[in-house]
Each structure stands twice: as structure tokens, then as C-alpha cells.
Short mmCIF file of C-alpha atoms in Angstrom, two decimals:
data_model
loop_
_atom_site.label_atom_id
_atom_site.label_comp_id
_atom_site.label_asym_id
_atom_site.label_seq_id
_atom_site.Cartn_x
_atom_site.Cartn_y
_atom_site.Cartn_z
CA MET A 877 29.94 21.26 13.25
CA ALA A 878 28.58 18.11 14.92
CA THR A 879 25.63 19.36 16.88
CA GLY A 880 22.25 18.19 18.07
CA ILE A 881 19.77 17.73 20.89
CA LEU A 882 19.73 14.67 23.14
CA LYS A 883 16.28 14.15 24.58
CA ASP A 884 14.93 12.75 27.83
CA VAL A 885 18.15 12.79 29.83
CA GLU A 886 19.29 14.78 32.85
CA ILE A 887 22.27 15.18 35.19
CA LYS A 888 21.19 13.97 38.63
CA GLY A 889 24.37 14.44 40.59
CA ILE A 890 28.02 15.51 40.42
CA ALA A 891 30.78 14.66 42.90
CA CYS A 892 34.49 15.46 42.78
CA ALA A 893 37.47 14.25 44.76
CA VAL A 894 40.93 15.79 44.97
CA PRO A 895 44.01 14.54 46.83
CA ASP A 896 44.26 15.75 50.42
CA HIS A 897 47.69 17.16 49.63
CA ILE A 898 47.95 20.84 48.80
CA VAL A 899 50.94 22.33 46.96
CA ARG A 900 51.49 26.10 46.97
CA ASN A 901 53.25 27.44 43.88
CA GLU A 902 55.26 29.82 46.09
CA GLU A 903 57.15 26.68 47.09
CA TYR A 904 58.77 26.84 43.63
CA ASN A 905 60.47 30.20 44.31
CA GLU A 906 63.76 28.41 44.91
CA VAL A 907 63.47 26.34 41.73
CA PHE A 908 62.44 29.03 39.21
CA GLY A 909 63.13 32.30 41.09
CA GLU A 910 60.60 34.51 42.85
CA GLU A 911 60.05 36.81 39.87
CA SER A 912 59.33 33.95 37.44
CA VAL A 913 56.92 32.33 39.86
CA ARG A 914 55.14 35.65 40.45
CA LYS A 915 54.82 36.15 36.70
CA PHE A 916 53.52 32.61 36.26
CA ILE A 917 50.90 33.04 39.00
CA ASN A 918 49.80 36.39 37.56
CA MET A 919 49.35 34.84 34.12
CA THR A 920 47.78 31.48 35.00
CA GLY A 921 46.09 32.37 38.27
CA VAL A 922 47.29 29.12 39.86
CA GLU A 923 48.26 29.71 43.48
CA THR A 924 47.56 26.29 44.96
CA ARG A 925 46.91 22.81 43.59
CA TYR A 926 46.08 19.40 44.95
CA VAL A 927 48.62 16.77 43.94
CA ALA A 928 48.15 13.01 44.17
CA LEU A 929 50.38 10.81 46.29
CA ASP A 930 52.64 8.52 44.23
CA GLU A 931 50.37 5.59 45.08
CA GLN A 932 47.16 7.45 44.28
CA CYS A 933 45.68 6.95 40.80
CA THR A 934 42.97 8.71 38.84
CA SER A 935 40.78 5.67 39.43
CA ASP A 936 41.12 6.13 43.20
CA LEU A 937 39.87 9.72 43.02
CA CYS A 938 37.03 8.75 40.67
CA HIS A 939 36.18 5.84 42.97
CA ALA A 940 35.85 8.18 45.96
CA ALA A 941 33.62 10.53 43.95
CA ALA A 942 31.45 7.73 42.53
CA THR A 943 31.01 6.04 45.90
CA ARG A 944 29.79 9.28 47.51
CA LEU A 945 27.52 9.98 44.55
CA LEU A 946 25.86 6.55 44.58
CA GLU A 947 25.25 6.91 48.33
CA LYS A 948 23.79 10.39 47.98
CA LEU A 949 21.47 9.38 45.16
CA SER A 950 20.60 6.07 46.86
CA TRP A 951 21.33 4.32 43.59
CA GLU A 952 21.84 0.58 43.97
CA PRO A 953 25.10 -0.36 42.20
CA SER A 954 23.13 -2.96 40.23
CA SER A 955 20.98 -0.20 38.73
CA VAL A 956 23.90 1.40 36.84
CA ASP A 957 23.77 0.44 33.15
CA ALA A 958 27.08 1.92 32.05
CA LEU A 959 30.32 3.28 33.48
CA ILE A 960 32.48 5.51 31.29
CA LEU A 961 35.92 6.67 32.43
CA ILE A 962 37.63 9.44 30.49
CA THR A 963 41.24 9.87 31.43
CA GLN A 964 44.72 10.31 30.01
CA THR A 965 46.30 8.79 33.09
CA PRO A 966 44.83 5.29 33.43
CA ASP A 967 46.08 2.77 36.01
CA TYR A 968 47.61 0.45 33.43
CA ALA A 969 48.53 0.51 29.73
CA VAL A 970 45.89 -2.24 29.55
CA PRO A 971 43.22 -3.12 30.66
CA SER A 972 40.71 -0.26 30.84
CA SER A 973 40.58 1.25 34.31
CA ALA A 974 36.79 1.37 33.92
CA CYS A 975 36.75 -2.44 34.13
CA VAL A 976 38.66 -2.30 37.42
CA LEU A 977 36.24 0.34 38.72
CA GLN A 978 33.20 -1.73 37.69
CA HIS A 979 34.59 -4.36 40.05
CA ARG A 980 35.61 -1.96 42.84
CA LEU A 981 32.27 -0.16 42.81
CA GLY A 982 30.39 -3.45 42.91
CA LEU A 983 28.53 -2.77 39.68
CA SER A 984 26.69 -5.54 37.86
CA GLU A 985 28.33 -7.72 35.20
CA ASP A 986 25.59 -6.41 32.92
CA CYS A 987 27.15 -2.95 33.20
CA ILE A 988 28.91 -1.55 30.13
CA ALA A 989 32.37 -0.24 31.15
CA PHE A 990 35.11 1.32 29.05
CA ASP A 991 37.76 4.05 28.96
CA VAL A 992 38.06 6.98 26.57
CA ASN A 993 41.27 8.97 26.01
CA LEU A 994 40.55 12.72 26.01
CA GLY A 995 41.74 15.63 28.14
CA CYS A 996 40.56 19.22 28.21
CA SER A 997 37.38 18.45 26.24
CA ALA A 998 36.68 15.22 28.17
CA TYR A 999 33.72 16.36 30.24
CA VAL A 1000 31.71 17.71 27.35
CA TYR A 1001 32.46 14.65 25.21
CA GLY A 1002 31.60 12.45 28.18
CA ILE A 1003 28.25 14.11 28.81
CA TRP A 1004 27.46 13.77 25.09
CA LEU A 1005 28.44 10.09 25.11
CA ALA A 1006 26.56 9.21 28.30
CA ALA A 1007 23.49 11.19 27.24
CA THR A 1008 23.56 9.58 23.78
CA MET A 1009 23.55 6.13 25.39
CA ILE A 1010 20.47 7.02 27.43
CA SER A 1011 18.71 9.02 24.75
CA THR A 1012 19.15 6.52 21.92
CA GLN A 1013 19.55 3.17 23.69
CA ASP A 1014 17.56 1.22 26.22
CA LEU A 1015 19.68 2.44 29.15
CA ASN A 1016 18.44 4.40 32.14
CA ARG A 1017 21.43 5.21 34.33
CA VAL A 1018 24.99 6.03 33.32
CA ILE A 1019 27.89 7.11 35.53
CA LEU A 1020 30.47 9.28 33.80
CA LEU A 1021 33.88 9.43 35.45
CA VAL A 1022 36.37 12.05 34.31
CA GLY A 1023 39.70 12.43 36.02
CA ASP A 1024 43.43 12.80 35.68
CA THR A 1025 46.55 12.74 37.79
CA SER A 1026 48.33 15.05 35.36
CA ASN A 1027 51.26 15.71 37.68
CA TYR A 1028 52.51 12.19 37.03
CA GLY A 1029 55.46 12.33 34.61
CA ILE A 1030 55.79 16.11 34.73
CA ASN A 1031 59.33 17.52 34.63
CA GLN A 1032 59.61 19.43 37.92
CA ASN A 1033 62.23 21.71 36.31
CA ASP A 1034 59.99 22.81 33.43
CA SER A 1035 58.28 26.01 34.56
CA ALA A 1036 55.61 25.72 31.84
CA THR A 1037 54.22 22.45 33.23
CA ALA A 1038 55.54 21.98 36.79
CA MET A 1039 53.20 24.53 38.45
CA ILE A 1040 50.04 24.36 36.36
CA PHE A 1041 48.25 21.06 36.99
CA GLY A 1042 46.01 19.88 39.78
CA ASP A 1043 44.88 16.27 40.13
CA GLY A 1044 41.31 15.15 40.62
CA GLY A 1045 38.50 12.79 39.76
CA SER A 1046 34.81 13.38 39.12
CA ALA A 1047 31.65 11.31 38.92
CA THR A 1048 28.49 12.50 37.19
CA ALA A 1049 25.19 10.61 37.29
CA LEU A 1050 22.93 10.85 34.26
CA GLU A 1051 19.44 9.37 34.17
CA ARG A 1052 16.56 9.05 31.75
CA THR A 1053 14.13 11.89 32.56
CA ALA A 1054 11.19 12.74 30.33
CA GLY A 1055 11.12 16.28 29.01
CA LYS A 1056 14.76 17.19 29.76
CA ASP A 1057 17.30 17.66 27.00
CA ILE A 1058 20.93 18.52 26.33
CA LYS A 1059 22.11 20.53 23.34
CA TYR A 1060 25.70 20.00 22.20
CA PHE A 1061 28.42 20.72 19.71
CA LEU A 1062 31.66 18.79 19.26
CA LYS A 1063 34.72 19.60 17.15
CA THR A 1064 38.19 18.21 16.38
CA LYS A 1065 41.28 19.74 14.77
CA GLY A 1066 43.83 16.94 14.72
CA SER A 1067 46.30 19.02 12.72
CA GLY A 1068 47.23 20.54 16.07
CA TYR A 1069 47.94 17.18 17.75
CA ARG A 1070 51.53 18.12 18.57
CA ASN A 1071 50.51 21.25 20.50
CA ILE A 1072 50.01 19.22 23.68
CA ILE A 1073 51.72 15.84 23.56
CA VAL A 1074 53.76 13.24 25.39
CA PRO A 1075 55.70 12.05 22.32
CA ALA A 1076 57.24 8.83 23.66
CA GLY A 1077 56.23 5.84 25.73
CA HIS A 1078 53.78 4.26 23.33
CA ALA A 1079 53.79 2.66 19.87
CA ARG A 1080 54.95 5.61 17.75
CA SER A 1081 58.37 5.66 19.38
CA ARG A 1082 58.91 1.94 19.99
CA SER A 1083 61.19 1.33 16.98
CA ARG A 1084 63.39 4.34 17.77
CA LYS A 1085 66.67 3.94 19.62
CA ASP A 1086 67.26 7.67 20.11
CA VAL A 1087 64.31 8.60 22.34
CA ALA A 1088 65.31 11.45 24.66
CA GLU A 1089 64.22 11.44 28.29
CA SER A 1090 62.26 14.67 27.70
CA GLU A 1091 60.05 12.92 25.13
CA TYR A 1092 58.40 11.00 27.94
CA GLU A 1093 57.28 14.30 29.45
CA LEU A 1094 54.33 16.49 28.55
CA SER A 1095 55.18 19.21 26.09
CA MET A 1096 52.91 22.19 25.48
CA ASP A 1097 53.03 24.93 22.87
CA GLY A 1098 51.34 27.71 24.82
CA SER A 1099 51.16 30.21 21.94
CA ASN A 1100 49.47 27.82 19.53
CA ILE A 1101 46.99 26.66 22.16
CA PHE A 1102 46.18 30.24 23.09
CA SER A 1103 45.73 31.20 19.46
CA PHE A 1104 43.35 28.25 18.94
CA THR A 1105 41.41 29.12 22.08
CA ILE A 1106 40.75 32.72 21.15
CA THR A 1107 39.87 32.06 17.50
CA ASP A 1108 38.30 28.63 16.86
CA VAL A 1109 36.62 28.29 20.25
CA PRO A 1110 34.66 31.59 20.41
CA ARG A 1111 33.66 31.29 16.74
CA THR A 1112 32.15 27.87 17.38
CA ILE A 1113 30.41 29.04 20.55
CA GLU A 1114 28.87 31.98 18.69
CA SER A 1115 27.52 29.75 15.92
CA PHE A 1116 26.18 27.19 18.42
CA MET A 1117 24.38 29.90 20.42
CA SER A 1118 23.01 31.37 17.24
CA LYS A 1119 21.85 28.00 15.85
CA TYR A 1120 19.80 27.26 18.99
CA ASN A 1121 18.82 30.86 19.58
CA ILE A 1122 20.46 30.93 23.01
CA GLY A 1123 20.90 34.52 24.19
CA ARG A 1124 23.46 35.73 26.73
CA ASN A 1125 20.70 36.03 29.33
CA ASP A 1126 19.54 32.46 28.72
CA VAL A 1127 22.64 31.23 30.54
CA ASP A 1128 23.10 31.58 34.31
CA MET A 1129 26.65 30.26 34.36
CA TYR A 1130 29.34 29.68 31.72
CA VAL A 1131 31.72 27.01 32.95
CA PHE A 1132 34.88 26.68 30.89
CA HIS A 1133 37.76 24.25 31.05
CA GLN A 1134 40.17 25.84 33.53
CA ALA A 1135 43.14 26.15 31.17
CA ASN A 1136 44.61 29.28 32.65
CA ARG A 1137 43.10 32.50 34.03
CA PHE A 1138 44.50 34.77 31.35
CA ILE A 1139 42.93 32.62 28.62
CA LEU A 1140 39.59 32.46 30.46
CA ARG A 1141 39.41 36.21 30.99
CA HIS A 1142 40.30 36.84 27.38
CA LEU A 1143 37.74 34.33 26.15
CA ALA A 1144 35.03 35.85 28.36
CA LYS A 1145 35.86 39.33 27.14
CA LYS A 1146 35.77 38.22 23.53
CA LEU A 1147 32.35 36.64 24.05
CA ASN A 1148 31.09 39.66 26.04
CA LEU A 1149 30.43 37.56 29.13
CA PRO A 1150 30.46 39.15 32.58
CA MET A 1151 33.05 37.45 34.79
CA ASP A 1152 30.47 36.99 37.55
CA LYS A 1153 28.88 34.38 35.27
CA VAL A 1154 32.21 32.69 34.61
CA PRO A 1155 33.30 30.85 37.78
CA LEU A 1156 37.00 30.09 38.24
CA SER A 1157 38.51 27.25 40.22
CA ILE A 1158 41.99 27.45 38.70
CA GLU A 1159 43.39 29.71 41.45
CA ARG A 1160 42.86 27.06 44.11
CA TYR A 1161 42.81 23.76 42.17
CA GLY A 1162 45.06 24.48 39.18
CA ASN A 1163 44.32 23.21 35.69
CA THR A 1164 42.50 20.01 36.56
CA SER A 1165 42.46 18.69 32.98
CA GLY A 1166 39.23 17.00 31.86
CA GLU A 1167 37.61 17.21 35.28
CA SER A 1168 38.06 20.97 35.54
CA ILE A 1169 34.43 21.66 34.57
CA PRO A 1170 32.90 19.45 37.30
CA VAL A 1171 35.56 20.67 39.77
CA THR A 1172 34.48 24.24 39.02
CA LEU A 1173 30.80 23.34 39.36
CA VAL A 1174 31.37 21.57 42.67
CA ASP A 1175 33.57 24.44 43.88
CA ALA A 1176 30.85 26.96 43.01
CA LEU A 1177 27.74 24.99 43.95
CA GLY A 1178 28.85 22.11 46.19
CA ASN A 1179 27.77 23.84 49.36
CA GLU A 1180 24.61 25.26 47.82
CA GLU A 1181 21.64 24.39 49.96
CA ALA A 1182 19.04 26.05 47.79
CA SER A 1183 17.44 24.17 44.96
CA GLY A 1184 16.08 25.47 41.69
CA PRO A 1185 16.91 25.28 38.01
CA LEU A 1186 20.18 26.58 36.66
CA LYS A 1187 20.88 27.05 32.95
CA LEU A 1188 24.46 26.15 32.14
CA PHE A 1189 26.77 26.37 29.19
CA LEU A 1190 29.78 24.09 29.64
CA CYS A 1191 32.75 24.23 27.28
CA GLY A 1192 35.99 22.23 27.13
CA PHE A 1193 38.88 22.89 24.72
CA GLY A 1194 42.47 21.83 24.31
CA ILE A 1195 44.51 18.67 23.73
CA GLY A 1196 43.73 16.93 20.46
CA LEU A 1197 42.97 19.58 19.46
CA SER A 1198 39.44 18.87 20.56
CA TRP A 1199 36.62 21.04 21.82
CA GLY A 1200 32.91 21.00 22.55
CA GLY A 1201 30.11 22.70 24.39
CA ILE A 1202 26.80 21.74 25.96
CA TYR A 1203 23.78 23.71 27.05
CA LEU A 1204 21.59 22.16 29.68
CA GLU A 1205 19.48 22.84 32.71
CA MET A 1206 20.18 21.19 36.04
CA ASP A 1207 19.16 21.75 39.61
CA LYS A 1208 21.48 23.86 41.78
CA SER A 1209 21.50 21.15 44.42
CA VAL A 1210 22.99 18.34 42.30
CA CYS A 1211 26.62 19.17 43.18
CA LEU A 1212 28.01 17.54 46.30
CA PRO A 1213 30.68 19.19 48.48
CA MET A 1214 34.31 18.64 47.43
CA ILE A 1215 35.91 15.44 48.74
CA TYR A 1216 39.54 15.51 49.94
CA THR A 1217 41.13 12.07 50.16
CA ASN A 1218 44.44 10.23 50.26
CA ASP A 1219 42.85 6.80 49.88
CA TYR A 1220 44.16 4.49 47.22
CA TYR A 1221 43.54 0.93 46.08
CA LYS A 1222 45.78 -1.73 47.50
CA GLU A 1223 45.91 -4.56 45.01
CA GLY A 1224 46.33 -8.16 45.90
CA MET B 305 47.55 56.32 17.86
CA ASP B 306 51.02 57.80 18.00
CA ILE B 307 54.24 55.88 18.50
CA LYS B 308 54.49 56.80 22.20
CA GLU B 309 51.06 55.30 22.89
CA LYS B 310 51.96 52.15 20.99
CA LEU B 311 55.21 51.75 22.94
CA ASN B 312 53.40 52.35 26.22
CA ILE B 313 50.92 49.57 25.41
CA LEU B 314 53.79 47.21 24.64
CA GLU B 315 55.63 48.22 27.82
CA ASN B 316 52.48 47.56 29.76
CA ILE B 317 51.88 44.06 28.42
CA LEU B 318 55.56 43.14 28.75
CA ASP B 319 55.67 44.48 32.32
CA ILE B 320 58.47 46.91 31.41
CA GLU B 321 58.94 50.39 32.89
CA GLN B 322 57.05 53.05 30.90
CA ASP B 323 58.95 55.16 28.32
CA THR B 324 61.94 52.83 28.18
CA LEU B 325 61.32 50.91 24.93
CA ARG B 326 62.59 52.15 21.59
CA GLU B 327 61.47 51.03 18.15
CA GLU B 328 64.94 49.77 17.28
CA THR B 329 65.14 47.57 20.39
CA VAL B 330 65.90 43.95 19.44
CA LEU B 331 63.24 41.77 21.08
CA ASP B 332 65.53 38.83 21.81
CA GLN B 333 67.66 41.17 23.93
CA LEU B 334 64.71 41.74 26.31
CA THR B 335 64.48 39.26 29.16
CA GLU B 336 60.74 39.98 29.19
CA TRP B 337 60.36 38.67 25.60
CA ASP B 338 59.55 35.09 26.59
CA SER B 339 56.84 32.49 25.95
CA ILE B 340 54.35 34.41 28.11
CA ALA B 341 55.07 37.59 26.11
CA SER B 342 54.19 35.73 22.93
CA ILE B 343 50.74 34.94 24.38
CA THR B 344 50.12 38.44 25.71
CA THR B 345 51.16 39.90 22.34
CA ILE B 346 48.61 37.73 20.50
CA ALA B 347 46.00 38.76 23.10
CA MET B 348 46.86 42.45 22.74
CA PHE B 349 46.41 42.38 18.96
CA ASP B 350 43.15 40.47 19.35
CA SER B 351 41.55 42.67 21.99
CA MET B 352 42.99 46.12 21.29
CA PHE B 353 43.54 46.06 17.53
CA LYS B 354 40.98 43.41 16.46
CA LYS B 355 43.72 41.56 14.60
CA GLU B 356 44.17 37.80 14.85
CA ILE B 357 47.88 37.15 14.56
CA THR B 358 49.47 33.71 14.55
CA PRO B 359 52.31 32.44 16.76
CA GLU B 360 54.43 32.25 13.56
CA GLU B 361 53.90 35.97 13.01
CA VAL B 362 55.02 36.63 16.60
CA LYS B 363 58.14 34.54 16.00
CA GLY B 364 58.78 36.74 12.95
CA PHE B 365 58.93 39.92 15.07
CA LYS B 366 62.61 40.80 15.47
CA ARG B 367 62.48 44.41 16.65
CA VAL B 368 59.94 46.46 18.56
CA LYS B 369 59.25 48.33 15.32
CA ASP B 370 57.89 45.13 13.72
CA ILE B 371 55.20 45.09 16.42
CA THR B 372 54.36 48.80 16.33
CA ASP B 373 54.13 48.63 12.50
CA LYS B 374 51.69 45.72 12.79
CA MET B 375 49.56 47.76 15.18
CA GLY B 376 48.82 49.99 12.20
#
């Protein structure tokens, strides 16, 4: 297990933006039948979701979140040393959307900017990457953007995927801070790469003449993902907690990737965690892919006026298969209220 | 655990009326035996019987009896 402690780094702020366009899953009664929709909602917990306009990209949602965050922290754009965007739904095949956002946010040309392709585990990997850059390099401020517009390219007649995803973008500010640290573990099981996949549309299928329309759509093997989540994930969490001697009472809040409510309840039960320490945002926001952890934090703490330290365990798991966890302390007041926006970038 | 209790557990997780399942019932003939049932079956074995079963094992279940036998 890749694990370690990143020293002298802290999360200073988290902002999230979702489209100002709510979709209620009851609206699918006519497509899939009332009974199927009821069963789906009971299993996944997803009652409403926020879905991006056709013109609205992940970068637009991340831009809204980052702009609000920079304002709130009074960070000059020129003081940001690096901008990382983790997404599976970039604006273009090339170039990196992070480069476009470096320009749109008015960041310096001395700013490092690049994209990373990860989904459910994106936030944990992103925190590790940003914190590593600060902890081991001569960088002071990094903005991590994690977002997806997962509803793009979804088959609206596939009940497994049509009602599950919410769109959103997040921005997290990390800064060099003496005495603060982040403990992490990261894992990969690429043998399960076909469990969540869009098979066509990129290089692997370009020489084939027989690509079916459905291969351009997201396909998920729910049973295999569930099996992975209730075996590999809790085992790794247990060994991480044990390695760093973190007891159940050393954590104020366990924030998991919002895959689906049934999975989260089962995972919590298996780890003996009380559900009042496991906040859920999936009922109202859906499965918000890589940004589901910050969305859940902002949903739970965004209107928190009190300050004070909060010990958090954050854990993302899924597509790849890839998973990871981090244990850190941050102030309750770092999360900003949720942003609802239909703004998008008009090129040209 | 007797057979009635095992069947009642299965009826509960499949959202089927109590005391209606029989061991010889063919799973593919149940409309409730769908992709969600596969997940809830794995969860049931994990939480109630402390057995980690794979999706392939679930696919191998043909009749209700295959599940009740696995319960032990």
C-alpha cells in the first residue's frame, strides 16, 4: 500500500458549484415505470440531481468555484503556484482544460497547470498530488479543481446510468502551513478497468469498423463494483487506520465518495461507523463523481458559521479501479456555501 | 437457521411477499431477480452470513435452493 505523511500543508478553503438546473428522478417514471424508479431511488438514494446545460462544461463549474474561493481567501491570482484539474469530462480532447482555466482565472504564466484523468478517487489523489507539490517542492499555494459533467454522453434509456449522476465542479485551496500534515494511502487495481468504462471514442477503438453506438456510452458493472467496494476498500481502510493508530473516535467525520446510498450504508456498517459521522449528499446531488467528497463537505459544512478543528477521513473508490484515503485536520469554516450557476464560457 | 427463516430473508431482500418463495423456484423466472438483486444478495451474504461471495458465484445461482444452501 502506498502510504505516507505529507508535512507542512493544509487545506485553506473549499468551494463547489453545481448547475442551477435540478432534475427529479420521479420525472423518469414514464421512461422506466414508477416501480423501477421507486426501486432505483430506494437503492441509490438519488432523488434529485443537478444537471449541466448542454453548453456548460466541467471547467465552467470549476471556474465558478475557484473564482469564489480566490475572492474569499483574498488570494491574488499571481500567488497561485499550481493549478491541477482532475476530470474525466474535459472541454476538449486536447489541450488540457487546466491550461484554459489558467488563462480564464488570470493566473500567472509561472503557474504550473495540467489535467489528470481520474473519477471516483479523484479528490483523494488530487489532495495527495497538491500536498506533495507543496510538501516536497518550493511551492506555497496550489489550487486543486475536481469536477465532472458525467451526464454528458449518458444513454437516457439506460436505467443504470440515466438517473444516478449529478454534475459539479470543486476548487480546493492548499497552502504551506508549518506543523500541519496529511496522512494518505493510495491503491490501484487495473484488472478491473472494464468495470466502469466508455469503451469507444478514443485510440483503442480507432482501427475498428464495427463500433456500436452503445460503446460510446458509459457502461457499469454494478455487482463487480459493489463487491470491490465491500472487500478491498474496508480492508485497506482498516490497515491504514491501524498503521497510523487512528481510532474510531479520532475521526469527527468520514466522508466517502457518494457512489450510492446502499453501498455507503453497507460500508459504514462493515467498518462499524455510526451514520451520524457519515454525511450523505447523494440524495440531493446524485453521484457527483470525483467531486462528490467536496460536494458532501460543502453540503454539510458550507453554512457553518462556527470555527474550530475538525478531524476528517476522506475516501474515494471506483473507476480504474482506483481508491485512496486521507486523514487530515481542517477548520470547520473552510467550506463555502454551495454555488448554483448556469454560467458558461463563450469562446471567441 | 431453518429453511423458512432463510427464505424469509431472501424474500425480504428481493422485496417479495413473505412465505411465497420455494426452494425449487428458478431465479430467472422472478422479475425481482435483476442487477439490483445481485448486489443485495452479495450484501446479504457479507453482512448476515459473513461470507464474501463474488458476482460470478451469484451468476451461478440458478434456483433459490442454490442460495439457501450457500447460506449454510
